[in-house]
Coordinates of C-alpha atoms and ligand atoms in Angstrom, one line a residue:
X1 CA 123.1 109.0 107.3
X2 CA 121.5 107.9 104.2
X3 CA 123.9 109.2 101.5
X4 CA 127.0 107.9 103.3
X5 CA 128.6 104.9 101.8
X6 CA 130.1 103.3 105.2
X7 CA 126.6 103.6 106.6
X8 CA 125.2 101.5 103.8
X9 CA 128.0 98.9 104.2
X10 CA 127.7 98.8 107.8
X11 CA 123.9 98.1 107.8
X12 CA 124.4 95.2 105.2
X13 CA 122.9 97.1 102.2
X14 CA 126.0 96.7 100.1
X15 CA 129.3 94.7 100.3
X16 CA 130.1 91.9 102.5
X17 CA 130.7 92.3 106.3
X18 CA 133.7 90.1 107.7
X19 CA 132.7 90.9 111.5
X20 CA 129.8 92.7 113.2
X21 CA 128.5 93.3 116.6
X22 CA 126.1 95.4 118.4
X23 CA 128.2 98.5 118.0
X24 CA 130.8 98.0 115.0
X25 CA 131.1 96.4 111.8
X26 CA 134.1 95.5 109.7
X27 CA 134.8 94.8 105.9
X28 CA 137.8 94.6 103.6
X29 CA 139.1 97.8 102.1
X30 CA 138.2 98.3 98.5
X31 CA 142.0 99.2 97.6
X32 CA 144.1 97.3 100.4
X33 CA 147.6 98.1 100.9
X34 CA 148.7 95.2 102.6
X35 CA 147.5 91.5 102.6
X36 CA 145.0 92.1 105.3
X37 CA 143.3 95.8 105.1
X38 CA 140.0 95.7 107.1
X39 CA 137.9 98.8 107.8
X40 CA 136.2 98.6 111.3
X41 CA 133.5 101.2 111.7
X42 CA 130.7 102.0 114.0
X43 CA 127.2 101.1 112.9
X44 CA 125.9 104.5 114.0
X45 CA 127.2 107.5 111.9
X46 CA 130.0 109.4 113.5
X47 CA 132.2 111.6 110.9
X48 CA 135.7 111.3 112.7
X49 CA 137.7 110.7 115.8
X50 CA 136.7 114.5 116.6
X51 CA 133.0 113.7 117.4
X52 CA 133.8 110.9 119.9
X53 CA 132.4 111.7 123.6
X54 CA 133.6 109.1 126.3
X55 CA 130.3 108.6 127.7
X56 CA 128.3 108.3 124.5
X57 CA 130.9 106.4 122.4
X58 CA 132.9 104.4 125.0
X59 CA 131.4 101.2 124.5
X60 CA 131.6 101.4 120.5
X61 CA 135.2 102.5 120.9
X62 CA 136.1 99.5 123.0
X63 CA 134.0 97.2 120.8
X64 CA 136.2 98.6 117.8
X65 CA 139.4 97.9 119.6
X66 CA 138.4 94.3 120.7
X67 CA 136.9 93.7 117.1
X68 CA 140.6 94.7 115.8
X69 CA 142.4 92.2 117.8
X70 CA 139.9 89.6 117.2
X71 CA 140.0 90.0 113.5
X72 CA 143.9 90.2 113.5
X73 CA 144.0 86.9 115.3
X74 CA 141.5 85.2 112.8
X75 CA 143.7 86.6 110.0
X76 CA 146.7 84.8 111.6
X77 CA 148.6 88.2 112.3
X78 CA 151.1 87.0 114.8
X79 CA 153.9 89.0 113.9
X80 CA 151.8 92.0 114.5
X81 CA 149.6 94.7 112.6
X82 CA 148.7 98.2 112.7
X83 CA 145.6 100.1 113.5
X84 CA 145.0 103.6 112.2
X85 CA 142.3 106.3 112.3
X86 CA 143.2 108.9 109.7
X87 CA 141.4 112.3 110.9
X88 CA 140.7 115.5 109.0
X89 CA 142.8 116.6 106.2
X90 CA 146.2 116.5 107.4
X91 CA 145.3 112.8 108.6
X92 CA 144.3 112.0 105.3
X93 CA 140.7 110.9 105.9
X94 CA 138.7 110.7 102.6
X95 CA 135.5 109.0 103.8
X96 CA 133.6 111.1 106.5
X97 CA 132.3 108.2 108.6
X98 CA 134.8 107.2 111.4
X99 CA 136.8 104.0 110.6
X100 CA 140.0 102.3 111.8
X101 CA 142.0 100.9 109.4
X102 CA 143.5 97.2 110.2
X103 CA 146.6 96.8 108.4
X104 CA 148.7 93.5 108.5
X105 CA 150.5 90.9 106.8
X106 CA 154.0 92.8 106.1
X107 CA 156.5 94.8 108.2
X108 CA 155.6 98.6 108.4
X109 CA 157.9 101.4 109.0
X110 CA 157.8 104.2 111.5
X111 CA 157.4 107.2 111.5
X112 CA 154.8 107.1 108.7
X113 CA 156.3 109.7 106.2
X114 CA 157.5 107.7 103.4
X115 CA 157.9 110.8 100.9
X116 CA 160.5 112.3 103.3
Ligands
5GP1 P1 140.4 107.1 104.7 O1 141.4 107.8 103.5 O2 139.3 108.1 104.8 O3 141.3 107.1 106.0 O4 140.2 105.9 104.3 C1 139.1 105.4 103.3 C2 139.4 104.2 102.9 O5 138.1 103.7 102.4 C3 140.4 104.0 101.8 O6 141.3 103.1 102.2 C4 139.4 103.5 100.7 O7 140.0 102.5 99.9 C5 138.3 102.9 101.4 N1 137.0 102.9 100.4 C6 136.4 104.0 99.9 N2 135.3 103.7 99.6 C7 135.1 102.5 99.8 C8 134.0 101.3 99.4 O8 133.0 101.9 98.9 N3 134.1 100.3 99.9 C9 135.1 99.6 100.6 N4 135.3 98.5 101.0 N5 136.3 100.5 101.1 C10 136.3 102.1 100.6
ZN2 ZN1 128.1 106.9 107.8

């Protein structure tokens, strides 16, 4: 999608990729919430998890999950990490190109409602 910032980053037109394969690309978040905060995105534009079709996107989804584990290992996140995809308004999604937040480097709480 021509006016999508994550499409441009995934295509290598702007920014710097920290990982890529045939299906996904990954780059550091602009406003990191932890020492490691990487965004893993499909190279082909998909708006959110709501558009996932298992047959069409299964390989991409598998590559995204494998990329998360690979990047986590490269970053030395031996104590663990979190992988999150915010979906829609209640999920807190602000960029409408599917992305997985890989966050690590500090202990995180659960459930994820710090304001309550
Ligand atoms: P969301 O709120 O949609 O789950 O997450 C969007 C994420 O994208 C945010 O963490 C935000 O900091 C990040 N972000 C927004 N615009 C850019 C950008 O142009 N470059 C990078 N690297 N990250 C971005
Ligand atoms: Zn896009």
